[in-house]
XYZ file of C-alpha atoms in Angstrom:
454
model
C -9.989 19.912 -3.799
C -7.119 20.102 -6.231
C -4.800 17.973 -4.099
C -7.017 14.986 -3.479
C -6.149 13.025 -0.376
C -3.144 15.202 0.194
C -2.417 16.367 3.688
C -2.113 20.026 2.780
C -4.497 22.493 4.341
C -6.898 23.553 1.607
C -7.334 27.260 2.270
C -4.859 28.529 4.823
C -5.780 31.949 6.184
C -2.325 33.443 5.947
C 1.038 32.961 4.276
C 2.712 32.096 7.569
C 1.735 31.694 11.220
C 4.907 32.349 13.147
C 8.495 33.462 12.636
C 11.130 33.110 15.355
C 14.853 33.063 15.965
C 15.957 30.240 18.251
C 19.259 29.616 19.998
C 20.717 26.165 20.470
C 19.992 24.513 23.848
C 22.932 24.665 26.242
C 22.487 21.017 27.221
C 20.629 17.923 26.018
C 17.863 18.282 28.584
C 17.342 22.036 28.072
C 14.995 23.826 25.662
C 16.232 26.226 22.975
C 15.889 29.944 23.695
C 13.659 32.145 21.531
C 15.218 35.564 20.890
C 12.863 37.243 18.464
C 9.388 36.308 17.318
C 6.600 37.611 15.117
C 3.781 38.033 15.875
C 4.967 38.739 19.406
C 1.818 37.325 20.970
C 1.953 34.024 19.088
C 0.283 31.257 21.102
C -0.561 27.855 19.853
C -1.897 24.590 21.217
C 1.283 23.848 23.128
C 3.556 24.122 20.133
C 5.161 27.446 21.014
C 6.895 25.548 23.825
C 8.048 22.433 22.003
C 8.339 23.753 18.474
C 11.797 25.359 18.769
C 13.177 21.902 19.652
C 12.604 20.900 16.036
C 15.143 23.552 14.990
C 18.047 21.594 16.482
C 17.275 17.996 15.484
C 20.706 16.568 16.173
C 22.847 15.590 19.138
C 24.026 19.013 20.295
C 26.872 17.496 22.302
C 28.365 15.763 19.295
C 27.536 18.008 16.395
C 29.748 21.056 16.178
C 31.320 20.933 12.752
C 28.611 21.456 10.206
C 27.891 23.192 6.955
C 28.047 26.988 7.440
C 24.357 27.536 6.655
C 21.704 24.889 6.121
C 18.085 25.074 5.059
C 15.810 22.269 6.167
C 12.112 21.752 6.813
C 10.365 19.868 9.587
C 6.674 18.989 9.561
C 4.043 19.058 12.293
C 0.608 17.562 11.834
C -2.171 19.681 13.310
C -5.315 18.418 15.025
C -7.158 18.127 11.689
C -4.370 15.996 10.217
C -3.024 18.825 8.021
C 0.699 19.332 7.664
C 2.389 22.498 8.842
C 5.893 23.161 7.632
C 8.708 24.596 9.704
C 11.144 26.148 7.229
C 14.523 26.570 8.924
C 17.816 28.311 8.306
C 20.493 27.077 10.694
C 23.759 28.995 11.042
C 26.544 26.795 12.326
C 28.936 29.431 13.708
C 26.332 31.044 15.963
C 24.199 27.921 16.475
C 21.058 29.962 15.828
C 18.113 28.949 13.714
C 15.523 31.105 11.950
C 12.188 29.389 11.467
C 8.965 30.191 9.614
C 5.881 28.122 10.337
C 3.400 27.875 7.451
C 0.754 25.632 5.902
C 2.099 26.391 2.411
C 4.609 23.914 0.928
C 6.579 26.740 -0.698
C 10.117 25.535 0.000
C 12.010 27.756 -2.423
C 9.976 30.846 -1.516
C 10.482 30.507 2.225
C 14.177 29.594 1.956
C 14.705 32.773 -0.051
C 12.741 34.776 2.516
C 14.817 33.301 5.365
C 17.997 34.455 3.621
C 16.620 38.002 3.376
C 15.595 37.961 7.031
C 19.020 36.637 8.069
C 20.602 39.460 6.106
C 18.511 42.084 7.934
C 19.241 40.446 11.290
C 22.984 40.472 10.699
C 22.752 44.226 10.071
C 20.531 44.716 13.118
C 17.682 46.025 10.945
C 14.890 44.888 13.245
C 12.396 47.475 11.989
C 12.841 46.201 8.439
C 12.219 42.670 9.594
C 9.050 43.688 11.395
C 7.849 45.643 8.360
C 8.560 42.786 5.955
C 6.902 40.206 8.200
C 3.881 42.409 8.866
C 3.359 42.879 5.120
C 3.661 39.163 4.465
C 1.445 38.286 7.414
C -1.370 40.402 5.993
C -0.733 39.303 2.409
C -3.676 37.474 0.885
C -2.756 34.113 -0.553
C -3.110 34.044 -4.315
C -5.424 31.253 -5.303
C -3.932 31.203 -8.776
C -0.232 30.493 -8.945
C 1.907 33.385 -10.069
C 3.748 36.086 -8.262
C 3.241 37.466 -4.839
C 5.032 40.768 -5.154
C 5.600 42.692 -1.994
C 5.354 46.423 -2.407
C 7.763 47.530 0.241
C 9.713 50.187 -1.543
C 8.472 53.088 0.563
C 9.073 51.202 3.789
C 12.730 50.750 3.079
C 13.742 53.886 1.215
C 15.150 55.408 4.378
C 17.638 52.542 4.658
C 18.895 52.751 1.114
C 22.604 53.093 0.531
C 23.556 55.868 -1.922
C 23.523 54.479 -5.449
C 21.581 51.374 -4.480
C 18.841 50.371 -6.893
C 15.349 51.563 -6.114
C 14.237 48.225 -4.743
C 17.306 47.676 -2.601
C 17.248 44.247 -1.016
C 13.510 43.826 -1.302
C 12.621 40.252 -2.067
C 9.730 39.273 -4.230
C 8.389 35.777 -4.392
C 6.761 33.645 -7.001
C 4.241 31.178 -5.669
C 4.796 27.697 -7.133
C 2.200 26.181 -9.451
C 0.596 23.269 -7.587
C -0.457 21.639 -10.872
C 3.001 21.325 -12.379
C 5.326 18.372 -11.848
C 8.441 18.980 -9.737
C 11.363 19.827 -12.008
C 15.138 19.820 -11.643
C 16.852 22.092 -10.581
C 13.909 24.368 -9.640
C 12.558 21.896 -7.118
C 15.183 21.791 -4.454
C 13.887 18.682 -2.681
C 13.806 16.507 -5.795
C 17.193 17.794 -6.941
C 18.826 16.889 -3.616
C 17.234 13.429 -3.672
C 18.457 12.666 -7.188
C 21.972 13.950 -6.460
C 22.250 12.117 -3.131
C 20.642 8.723 -3.769
C 21.656 6.341 -6.544
C 19.060 4.856 -8.879
C 19.183 1.355 -7.371
C 18.413 2.659 -3.893
C 15.789 5.026 -5.238
C 13.943 2.088 -6.805
C 14.191 0.160 -3.529
C 12.754 3.113 -1.602
C 9.931 3.549 -4.102
C 9.107 -0.150 -3.723
C 9.219 0.137 0.080
C 6.786 3.039 -0.076
C 4.468 1.117 -2.387
C 4.219 -1.525 0.338
C 3.904 1.055 3.128
C 6.940 -0.104 5.075
C 8.647 1.558 8.014
C 11.342 3.646 6.356
C 14.218 5.415 8.122
C 16.620 7.748 6.377
C 19.918 8.842 7.935
C 22.068 11.743 6.743
C 24.664 14.017 8.316
C 23.365 17.011 6.335
C 20.005 18.304 7.529
C 19.236 19.954 4.193
C 19.797 16.717 2.280
C 17.913 14.729 4.895
C 14.666 16.688 4.828
C 14.845 17.213 1.061
C 15.082 13.462 0.523
C 12.118 12.702 2.787
C 9.903 15.400 1.238
C 10.866 14.414 -2.310
C 10.264 10.723 -1.632
C 6.735 11.333 -0.451
C 6.122 13.295 -3.658
C 7.023 10.416 -6.009
C 3.825 8.629 -4.972
C 1.758 11.344 -6.717
C -1.233 11.233 -7.282
C -1.268 9.265 -4.059
C -0.141 10.518 -0.699
C 1.702 8.856 2.171
C -0.976 8.568 4.871
C 1.132 7.423 7.806
C 3.642 8.923 10.233
C 5.721 11.427 8.290
C 8.636 13.154 10.042
C 11.271 14.622 7.695
C 13.620 15.184 10.625
C 13.155 13.710 14.067
C 14.212 15.818 17.064
C 16.012 13.978 19.892
C 13.022 14.175 22.266
C 10.909 12.075 19.875
C 13.337 9.252 19.098
C 10.887 6.665 20.423
C 8.736 7.216 17.328
C 11.111 4.943 15.413
C 10.477 2.085 17.758
C 6.733 1.803 17.563
C 6.173 -1.884 17.314
C 5.429 -3.068 13.800
C 3.243 -2.826 11.734
C 2.908 0.956 12.124
C 4.311 2.366 8.834
C 6.395 5.517 8.900
C 8.688 7.671 6.792
C 11.199 9.313 9.118
C 14.451 11.218 8.672
C 17.110 11.145 11.399
C 20.351 13.104 11.637
C 23.394 10.806 11.678
C 24.495 12.089 15.113
C 21.424 10.333 16.546
C 21.695 7.116 14.532
C 23.330 5.014 17.256
C 20.682 6.091 19.758
C 17.985 5.060 17.290
C 19.574 1.746 16.339
C 20.192 0.813 19.959
C 16.439 0.912 20.551
C 15.978 -2.230 18.456
C 14.230 -1.599 15.164
C 11.703 -4.109 13.873
C 11.169 -4.595 10.158
C 12.624 -1.259 9.114
C 14.023 -0.262 5.729
C 17.079 1.937 6.357
C 18.856 4.203 3.895
C 22.128 5.824 4.909
C 22.480 8.757 2.512
C 26.112 9.463 3.464
C 27.249 6.017 2.332
C 24.403 5.406 -0.146
C 23.664 2.029 1.426
C 20.249 0.519 1.949
C 19.195 -2.290 4.292
C 15.828 -3.961 3.911
C 14.360 -7.169 5.333
C 11.842 -7.294 2.456
C 11.815 -8.404 -1.143
C 9.591 -5.585 -2.317
C 11.286 -4.867 -5.642
C 10.590 -8.385 -6.881
C 6.897 -8.037 -6.036
C 6.369 -5.191 -8.470
C 5.837 -6.130 -12.143
C 9.314 -6.272 -13.675
C 8.448 -4.416 -16.875
C 7.249 -1.389 -14.901
C 10.359 -1.326 -12.734
C 12.801 -1.836 -15.579
C 11.090 0.922 -17.556
C 11.347 3.215 -14.547
C 15.005 2.300 -14.059
C 15.878 3.101 -17.679
C 14.055 6.446 -17.460
C 15.729 7.397 -14.194
C 19.200 6.515 -15.460
C 18.586 8.600 -18.552
C 16.965 11.524 -16.730
C 18.931 11.639 -13.517
C 21.209 14.485 -14.501
C 19.086 16.310 -17.035
C 17.056 19.379 -16.125
C 13.278 19.384 -16.346
C 10.425 17.137 -15.211
C 11.889 13.879 -16.561
C 12.329 12.242 -13.163
C 8.845 13.222 -11.961
C 7.385 12.033 -15.236
C 9.119 8.664 -14.938
C 7.507 8.071 -11.535
C 4.142 9.346 -12.750
C 4.265 6.867 -15.620
C 5.109 4.014 -13.229
C 2.152 5.010 -11.039
C -0.115 5.102 -14.107
C 1.041 1.663 -15.260
C 0.576 0.177 -11.788
C -2.681 1.820 -10.749
C -4.231 3.192 -13.948
C -6.428 0.108 -14.207
C -8.558 1.606 -11.450
C -10.530 3.339 -14.203
C -11.675 0.031 -15.692
C -12.930 -0.958 -12.254
C -15.275 2.004 -11.913
C -18.826 0.730 -12.258
C -22.208 2.415 -12.278
C -24.992 1.099 -10.031
C -28.725 1.282 -10.721
C -28.976 4.730 -9.164
C -26.246 5.999 -11.436
C -23.685 6.252 -8.658
C -20.152 5.222 -9.438
C -18.411 2.664 -7.255
C -15.092 0.820 -7.366
C -15.256 -2.891 -8.163
C -12.283 -4.758 -6.673
C -12.986 -7.901 -8.662
C -12.631 -6.101 -11.977
C -9.548 -4.263 -10.729
C -7.841 -7.532 -9.805
C -8.830 -9.301 -13.004
C -5.552 -8.883 -14.829
C -3.925 -11.017 -17.503
C -0.483 -10.686 -15.969
C 0.082 -12.834 -12.879
C 2.706 -10.521 -11.415
C 0.412 -7.525 -11.845
C -2.464 -9.431 -10.290
C -0.364 -10.311 -7.239
C 0.834 -6.742 -6.878
C -2.698 -5.345 -7.083
C -3.932 -7.863 -4.515
C -1.623 -6.276 -1.961
C -2.261 -2.754 -3.279
C -5.980 -2.750 -2.493
C -5.174 -2.941 1.224
C -2.841 0.047 1.203
C -3.912 3.186 2.989
C -2.764 5.524 0.214
C -4.644 3.520 -2.415
C -7.898 3.414 -0.424
C -7.638 7.149 0.155
C -6.993 7.699 -3.549
C -10.052 5.680 -4.617
C -12.289 7.400 -2.045
C -11.244 10.814 -3.309
C -11.688 9.877 -6.976
C -15.179 8.499 -6.326
C -16.057 11.573 -4.341
C -15.175 13.836 -7.274
C -16.970 11.682 -9.863
C -20.117 11.297 -7.798
C -20.317 15.058 -7.410
C -20.509 15.155 -11.199
C -17.095 16.769 -11.539
C -14.333 16.021 -14.017
C -11.140 14.205 -13.179
C -8.600 16.215 -15.064
C -5.136 16.008 -13.662
C -1.715 14.915 -14.824
C -2.334 11.357 -13.654
C -5.464 10.909 -15.777
C -3.582 12.300 -18.787
C -0.749 9.862 -18.136
C -3.148 6.886 -17.930
C -4.665 7.873 -21.258
C -1.166 8.055 -22.767
C -0.316 4.605 -21.396
C -3.601 3.164 -22.693
C -2.897 4.274 -26.233
C 0.481 2.557 -26.192
C -0.717 -0.638 -24.507
C -3.673 -2.841 -25.242
C -6.223 -2.062 -22.530
C -8.238 -4.801 -20.933
C -11.878 -5.743 -21.273
C -14.615 -3.254 -20.770
C -13.176 0.204 -20.985
C -13.591 3.243 -18.825
C -15.050 4.967 -21.879
C -17.919 2.471 -22.128
C -18.773 2.740 -18.452
C -18.872 6.451 -18.769
C -21.104 6.155 -21.818
C -23.541 3.908 -19.944
C -23.908 6.208 -16.985
C -27.050 8.178 -16.533
C -27.005 11.741 -17.683
C -26.371 14.257 -14.941
C -23.220 13.243 -13.163
C -22.288 11.187 -16.187
C -22.503 14.007 -18.684
C -19.367 15.677 -17.459
C -17.380 12.502 -17.574
C -18.555 11.827 -21.097
C -17.396 15.245 -21.984
C -14.002 14.486 -20.489
C -13.775 11.284 -22.497
C -14.295 13.087 -25.771
C -11.851 15.795 -24.759
C -9.197 13.193 -24.030
C -9.872 11.513 -27.364
C -9.674 14.783 -29.215
C -6.398 15.549 -27.546
C -5.000 12.200 -28.672
C -6.398 12.706 -32.136
C -4.577 16.002 -32.360
C -1.354 14.410 -31.190
C -1.576 11.746 -33.876
C -2.390 14.252 -36.583
C 0.228 16.806 -35.705
């Protein structure tokens, strides 16, 4: 799997599962109404009842003045533990919400699609909506990133205004490349996070995630709220948050915040519900209020992470914060490589030629602060998951070639590695599974060689 340990569904059958238009509940204890849906016979394990509640995740009696139109995304975890995304477009004046349910984390694509659908709805073009959705519903998912172009010209020619271009309003979508790092401004989630949260608080949140704390984020803008939560989980790459993950919590689930410690979570809550959440008594929770850019934490997590890594990250973030490109993502990737890249030295081969992870070697570090950090890291869920997935790939005789491995190699050439290197281990492995890894080693070396020579 390309996204090791991630909670994305590997091969979803279709681009989306359900589209619906929901109307705001008339009272706190009532359900939203569903006006239009596609497919019309959509049924799901209970979610067709409760799902529309996620479209209005605020206190409906208090929240009336909002941004005209907001895009936000909630997440549901299915029975297999895979995440399904609910991409929403909420219109304040009418208090209606359009929602698309999909396993694909294509934020920009679905937000654009929701705008097109809203446009058709406002003109009462229901047949166009059905045609567009039917085409998308049957669309095969491209395994390679690139464009998903919808050929809908003939469907819509009858609706064309005189003089309108041949394609009219027909949207086309470009599927994001899952192998590229999130960039600013293309990646909406990361962009909102960087604009909304100052560097000091960002570092605190990163540290809190590295220790798998209970993290609550409050914001009065739903779009900012869910963007921040989604973008935060992405800075752990190549590791993945393995615990409760709720980018925006609907009122009927507020008790999730009050699970007694030590159940880690990453949860977003709309400000209109913050008093109701706080009044429940929160134990050991890190809280960021995005509106005021203030962070409360009962922990000293920042100090427990090697200072050189954090100060390097801070410098990079300050420099990159406003510049376009992958700089911010790269800064976090480098921090992850410096903190966890030593896992490669701890890969050992047993007599049968299988690779295993040796904790002792991993913890054997010259720097005391690094050693202490790693001692807590080996108990983290996201780290265990990461190691399991890496071993799984290696023991199947496959190559590890992703951005993280490249970043570790970069860091190793600038820093003096420790003891017995990954390269040697790989050289000592039996042929078979080991041959591929050897091959990767030489490829990495050649790449470096070329960089030096160019």
